[in-house]
Amino acid sequence: MIRLVPARRPGLLPPAAAGEPWLMTVIAVLCFLACLAAVAGAAADRAAQGWARQLGAEATVQVRPRVGESGATAAARAAETLAGVDGVEEAAALDRKAAEDLLRPWLGDAVLPDLPLPFLVAVRLNPEAPASALTLSRALAEAGLDASVDDHSLWRGEVERSARLIALLAAAAFLAIALAAGAAIAYATRAGLAAGRSTIETLSLNGATDARIAGLFMRRFGLMALAAGAIGAAGAGLLVIFLRFLGGSEGLTQALPLAWSDLLLLSPCPLLAATVAVLAARFAALKVLGSDRQDG
């Protein structure tokens, strides 16, 4: 019977030197974790930047009434004064109910009725050209108001520092996973060299150089890591898509807002995995072959 499909040409390396299924599974899992670390870092940075922008577009003013003046009247005068300042879009005095709503998550309902609350004015700033805290304080002082302005700069700085820390942690996690993948591939390359010792000797006797022999392992493990990286990236992509649909327009949560653009972060994973595999296989193969030359 004539075979219509040509037989696959056997490789020069023995099957034992090929990418073991367990090694491919390990690389796929590591790539999956690396992709999740990258997406989580991007989402956390996006959330932090959004919080920083929101804090930068708002300010809170605490008003202290003068003698013979009620707190509500002083807060109303402060809101009217600030509404006319350049860089302010809106200023509104908060009544007691609104102030209690702000403090309820922190203090609960038990102590709020008897707690003396400050008189506050919420200021919404122009995001393009916001008024500074100094400008707001000067306008209040010129109006004869005793008030303190909080432009949330302290909180904004903390959020920005947290975003930088999260980015560093995500990068560290990615590098640790890449190192683990490289170590696994290097170990597998050494095992492949040991298993294919007779084949390597035959190739050497037929004139194959160390670089040529190492190239065989680089190609084998590079293709295997490329496939494993694609599997890991695909799994992470499916998880991101599921969480994106689960969270609706806000991604997963406001603390982890996933976006469709996060899927682009997964695309380099197969190529990066193959690069790590090729480098690890080359270094391991040349080191083993060089030591064998010295022993011989």
XYZ file of C-alpha atoms in Angstrom:
296
model
C 0.000 0.000 0.000
C 1.399 3.362 -1.027
C 1.767 5.834 1.837
C 0.298 9.181 0.897
C 1.696 10.938 3.981
C 5.496 11.057 4.105
C 7.104 9.673 7.193
C 8.416 12.212 9.649
C 12.155 12.565 9.452
C 13.728 11.453 12.698
C 15.690 14.063 14.590
C 19.344 13.775 15.411
C 18.684 13.840 19.139
C 17.287 10.757 20.832
C 13.711 10.872 22.092
C 14.947 10.996 25.685
C 16.556 14.352 24.939
C 13.347 15.822 23.650
C 11.130 18.063 25.725
C 9.518 15.865 28.319
C 5.759 16.398 28.818
C 6.352 17.291 32.450
C 8.865 19.961 31.507
C 6.477 21.416 28.968
C 3.754 21.459 31.628
C 6.066 23.258 34.049
C 6.963 25.898 31.463
C 3.295 26.385 30.547
C 2.365 26.873 34.206
C 5.246 29.305 34.735
C 4.206 31.284 31.669
C 0.622 31.316 32.930
C 1.768 32.726 36.269
C 4.037 35.270 34.574
C 1.151 36.490 32.429
C -1.104 36.816 35.456
C 1.605 38.764 37.293
C 1.936 41.163 34.351
C -1.828 41.670 34.066
C -2.265 42.113 37.814
C 0.541 44.663 37.899
C -0.960 46.618 35.011
C -4.444 46.542 36.559
C -3.180 47.633 39.975
C -1.186 50.464 38.403
C -4.284 51.513 36.465
C -6.332 51.570 39.649
C -3.693 53.570 41.519
C -3.417 56.115 38.726
C -7.198 56.460 38.657
C -7.322 57.049 42.400
C -4.515 59.597 42.149
C -6.377 61.497 39.415
C -9.568 61.410 41.453
C -7.810 62.692 44.562
C -6.078 65.407 42.545
C -9.410 66.658 41.233
C -10.907 67.157 44.693
C -10.211 69.124 47.846
C -11.838 69.318 51.263
C -12.114 72.473 53.339
C -12.784 72.502 57.086
C -14.435 75.728 58.197
C -14.356 77.063 61.764
C -17.193 79.533 62.393
C -16.543 82.904 63.987
C -18.125 84.028 67.225
C -21.828 84.583 66.712
C -21.853 82.702 63.414
C -23.287 79.253 62.882
C -21.236 76.540 61.279
C -23.698 76.089 58.437
C -23.525 79.796 57.606
C -19.724 79.779 57.637
C -19.612 76.699 55.405
C -22.077 78.293 52.985
C -19.946 81.451 52.790
C -16.824 79.359 52.186
C -18.533 77.423 49.379
C -19.679 80.642 47.756
C -16.187 82.124 48.000
C -14.450 79.077 46.566
C -16.925 78.689 43.712
C -15.590 81.930 42.233
C -11.914 80.918 42.344
C -10.202 80.100 39.057
C -9.566 76.380 38.781
C -12.656 75.403 40.828
C -15.578 73.826 39.026
C -17.895 73.390 41.999
C -17.911 73.961 45.754
C -20.679 72.707 48.041
C -21.093 72.779 51.798
C -21.724 69.366 53.343
C -24.610 69.100 55.784
C -24.413 66.885 58.845
C -26.034 63.935 57.091
C -23.429 64.013 54.318
C -20.619 64.244 56.882
C -22.068 61.303 58.802
C -22.220 59.280 55.595
C -18.498 59.875 55.094
C -17.612 58.797 58.639
C -20.062 55.911 59.011
C -17.783 53.264 57.393
C -15.037 54.168 59.886
C -16.925 54.925 63.104
C -20.214 53.068 62.763
C -23.673 54.315 63.723
C -23.357 54.161 67.512
C -21.245 57.255 68.139
C -22.247 59.447 65.195
C -25.346 61.122 66.750
C -23.346 62.441 69.736
C -20.143 63.204 67.853
C -19.326 66.878 67.113
C -18.579 66.950 63.403
C -16.539 69.581 61.557
C -18.156 71.830 58.990
C -16.843 70.770 55.608
C -16.916 72.081 52.069
C -16.351 69.679 49.162
C -14.475 71.300 46.279
C -14.318 69.844 42.784
C -11.337 71.190 40.881
C -10.762 71.719 37.205
C -8.802 68.618 36.090
C -6.997 70.588 33.380
C -5.897 73.523 35.566
C -6.770 72.810 39.218
C -6.498 75.525 41.829
C -3.737 74.949 44.350
C -4.243 74.663 48.090
C -2.423 77.972 48.524
C -4.832 79.715 46.150
C -7.847 78.314 47.973
C -6.450 79.262 51.386
C -5.693 82.807 50.220
C -9.234 83.250 48.876
C -10.728 82.037 52.159
C -8.472 84.329 54.200
C -9.394 87.320 52.068
C -13.068 86.531 52.718
C -12.448 86.576 56.470
C -12.953 82.834 56.912
C -11.003 80.647 59.304
C -10.563 77.438 57.314
C -8.070 74.687 56.516
C -7.637 73.286 53.016
C -6.770 69.648 52.381
C -5.867 69.021 48.729
C -5.282 65.276 49.381
C -1.637 65.601 48.325
C -0.542 63.288 51.154
C -2.956 60.551 50.106
C -2.125 61.078 46.440
C 1.569 60.641 47.178
C 0.881 57.426 49.091
C -1.183 56.062 46.200
C 1.526 56.904 43.672
C 4.191 55.261 45.840
C 1.979 52.191 46.142
C 1.633 52.071 42.355
C 5.406 52.147 41.923
C 5.821 49.420 44.545
C 3.243 47.222 42.822
C 5.020 47.685 39.490
C 8.328 46.667 41.078
C 6.749 43.617 42.701
C 5.195 42.558 39.401
C 8.558 42.934 37.652
C 10.277 40.951 40.415
C 7.684 38.185 40.144
C 8.151 38.053 36.380
C 11.937 37.830 36.705
C 11.669 35.121 39.367
C 9.374 33.066 37.154
C 11.698 33.539 34.159
C 14.636 32.405 36.318
C 12.691 29.331 37.403
C 11.876 28.506 33.788
C 15.515 28.934 32.779
C 16.670 26.662 35.615
C 14.170 23.974 34.611
C 15.265 24.128 30.985
C 18.950 24.047 31.936
C 18.350 20.955 34.072
C 16.438 19.298 31.228
C 19.239 20.140 28.799
C 21.816 18.512 31.070
C 19.589 15.450 31.352
C 19.225 15.353 27.584
C 22.970 15.564 27.104
C 23.504 12.731 29.558
C 20.834 10.584 27.906
C 22.157 11.229 24.418
C 25.838 10.751 25.228
C 26.349 8.128 22.529
C 24.581 10.234 19.937
C 26.654 13.260 20.852
C 29.859 11.233 20.543
C 28.743 10.014 17.129
C 27.995 13.562 16.011
C 31.388 14.714 17.270
C 33.185 11.933 15.423
C 31.416 12.973 12.240
C 32.708 16.517 12.588
C 29.880 18.224 14.471
C 31.123 21.111 16.552
C 29.995 21.917 20.085
C 28.049 24.882 18.723
C 26.243 22.610 16.257
C 25.341 20.086 18.957
C 24.209 22.857 21.294
C 22.139 24.246 18.442
C 20.181 20.988 18.263
C 19.209 21.341 21.931
C 18.478 25.044 21.483
C 16.094 24.301 18.623
C 14.398 21.436 20.487
C 13.825 23.316 23.737
C 13.128 26.604 21.986
C 10.243 25.112 20.009
C 8.972 23.312 23.089
C 9.042 26.519 25.166
C 7.369 28.424 22.341
C 4.458 25.984 22.376
C 4.315 25.928 26.177
C 4.397 29.733 26.316
C 1.529 29.913 23.858
C -0.483 27.489 25.988
C 0.241 29.459 29.176
C -0.587 32.797 27.535
C -3.796 31.367 26.084
C -4.864 30.088 29.505
C -4.145 33.456 31.116
C -6.007 35.201 28.301
C -9.089 33.050 28.800
C -9.011 33.817 32.530
C -8.700 37.560 31.872
C -11.615 37.431 29.418
C -13.743 35.545 31.949
C -12.938 38.003 34.748
C -13.534 40.942 32.405
C -17.012 39.695 31.541
C -17.625 38.843 35.194
C -16.727 42.341 36.385
C -18.601 44.292 33.731
C -17.498 47.810 32.792
C -15.212 48.150 35.833
C -13.151 45.044 35.071
C -13.064 42.797 38.120
C -13.305 45.371 40.911
C -12.344 48.991 41.348
C -9.177 47.737 43.051
C -8.307 45.534 40.046
C -9.822 47.122 36.909
C -9.059 44.769 34.050
C -9.135 46.104 30.494
C -9.234 44.462 27.095
C -5.865 46.039 26.341
C -4.357 43.795 29.028
C -4.569 40.942 26.540
C -1.801 42.642 24.541
C 0.542 42.069 27.475
C 0.216 38.324 26.928
C 1.329 38.316 23.289
C 5.126 38.451 23.923
C 4.988 35.505 26.350
C 5.668 32.670 23.833
C 8.591 34.545 22.294
C 10.056 35.394 25.713
C 9.684 31.786 26.835
C 11.426 30.554 23.703
C 14.240 33.098 24.192
C 14.799 32.006 27.795
C 14.770 28.361 26.701
C 17.259 28.922 23.880
C 19.683 30.815 26.127
C 19.388 28.311 28.972
C 19.870 25.360 26.627
C 22.876 26.951 24.944
C 24.670 27.812 28.176
C 23.971 24.385 29.691
C 24.957 22.454 26.565
C 28.184 24.367 25.965
C 29.158 24.031 29.626
C 28.614 20.254 29.632
C 30.347 19.760 26.290
C 33.265 21.948 27.375
C 33.718 19.987 30.588
C 33.643 16.752 28.625
C 36.396 18.052 26.347
C 38.548 18.855 29.367
C 37.879 15.456 30.966
C 38.743 13.716 27.737
